[in-house]
Coordinates of C-alpha atoms in Angstrom, one line a residue:
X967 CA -24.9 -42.3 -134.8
X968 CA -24.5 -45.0 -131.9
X969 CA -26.3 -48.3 -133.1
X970 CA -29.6 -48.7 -132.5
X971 CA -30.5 -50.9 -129.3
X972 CA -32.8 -53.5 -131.2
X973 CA -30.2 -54.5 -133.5
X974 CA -27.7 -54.8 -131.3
X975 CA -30.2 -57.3 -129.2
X976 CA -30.7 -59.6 -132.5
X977 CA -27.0 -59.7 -133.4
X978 CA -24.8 -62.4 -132.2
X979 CA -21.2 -63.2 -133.4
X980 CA -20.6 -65.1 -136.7
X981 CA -18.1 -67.3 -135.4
X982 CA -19.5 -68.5 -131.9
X983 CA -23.3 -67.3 -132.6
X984 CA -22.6 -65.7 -128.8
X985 CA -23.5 -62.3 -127.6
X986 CA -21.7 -59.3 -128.9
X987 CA -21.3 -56.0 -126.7
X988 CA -20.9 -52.3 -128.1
X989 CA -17.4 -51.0 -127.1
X990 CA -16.8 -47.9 -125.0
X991 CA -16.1 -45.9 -127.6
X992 CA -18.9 -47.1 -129.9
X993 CA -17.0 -47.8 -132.9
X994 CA -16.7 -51.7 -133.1
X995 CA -18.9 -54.9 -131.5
X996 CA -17.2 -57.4 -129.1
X997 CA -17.3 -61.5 -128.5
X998 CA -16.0 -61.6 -125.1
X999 CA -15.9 -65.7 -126.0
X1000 CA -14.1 -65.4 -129.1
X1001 CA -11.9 -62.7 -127.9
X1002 CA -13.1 -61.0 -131.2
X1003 CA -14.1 -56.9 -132.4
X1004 CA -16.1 -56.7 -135.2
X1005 CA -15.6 -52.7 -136.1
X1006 CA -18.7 -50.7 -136.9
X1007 CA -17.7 -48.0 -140.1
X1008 CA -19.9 -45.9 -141.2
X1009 CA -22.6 -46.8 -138.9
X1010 CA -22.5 -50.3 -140.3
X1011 CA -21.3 -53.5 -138.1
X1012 CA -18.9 -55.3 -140.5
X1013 CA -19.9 -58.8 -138.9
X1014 CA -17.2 -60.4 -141.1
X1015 CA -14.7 -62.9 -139.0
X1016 CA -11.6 -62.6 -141.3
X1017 CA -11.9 -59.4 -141.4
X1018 CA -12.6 -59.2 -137.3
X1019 CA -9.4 -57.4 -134.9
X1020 CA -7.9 -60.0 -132.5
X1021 CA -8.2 -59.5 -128.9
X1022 CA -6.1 -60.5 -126.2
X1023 CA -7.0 -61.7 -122.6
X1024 CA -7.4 -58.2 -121.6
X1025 CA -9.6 -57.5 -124.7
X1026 CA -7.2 -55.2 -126.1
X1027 CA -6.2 -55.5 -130.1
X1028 CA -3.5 -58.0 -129.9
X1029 CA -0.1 -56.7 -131.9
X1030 CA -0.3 -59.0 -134.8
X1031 CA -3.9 -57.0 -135.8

């Protein structure tokens, strides 16, 4: 079950308070600023930023994630 427009308009990332963006494949939340993905398991957004996947410039998952 994709997340639900409404909440994804009244979330905003932890770290930078910024917007977040769904991901192609729906299963994790993006700060383009922070360079951060917040994953989404079991239909839940874990809004958590230690527990958040590094990106790279490219917004891929750096190596070290």
């Amino acid at each position: 079950m994709p997340i639900d427009k409404e909440l994804l308009d009244i979330l905003a990332c932890p770290k930078c308070k910024g917007d977040i963006y769904l991901t192609q494949d729906g299963n994790g939340l993006i700060c383009k600023v922070c360079r951060l993905m917040y994953e989404i398991k079991d239909d839940i957004p874990v809004m958590l930023i230690d527990e958040a996947i590094k990106l790279d410039e490219n917004l891929k998952p750096t190596k070290a994630s």
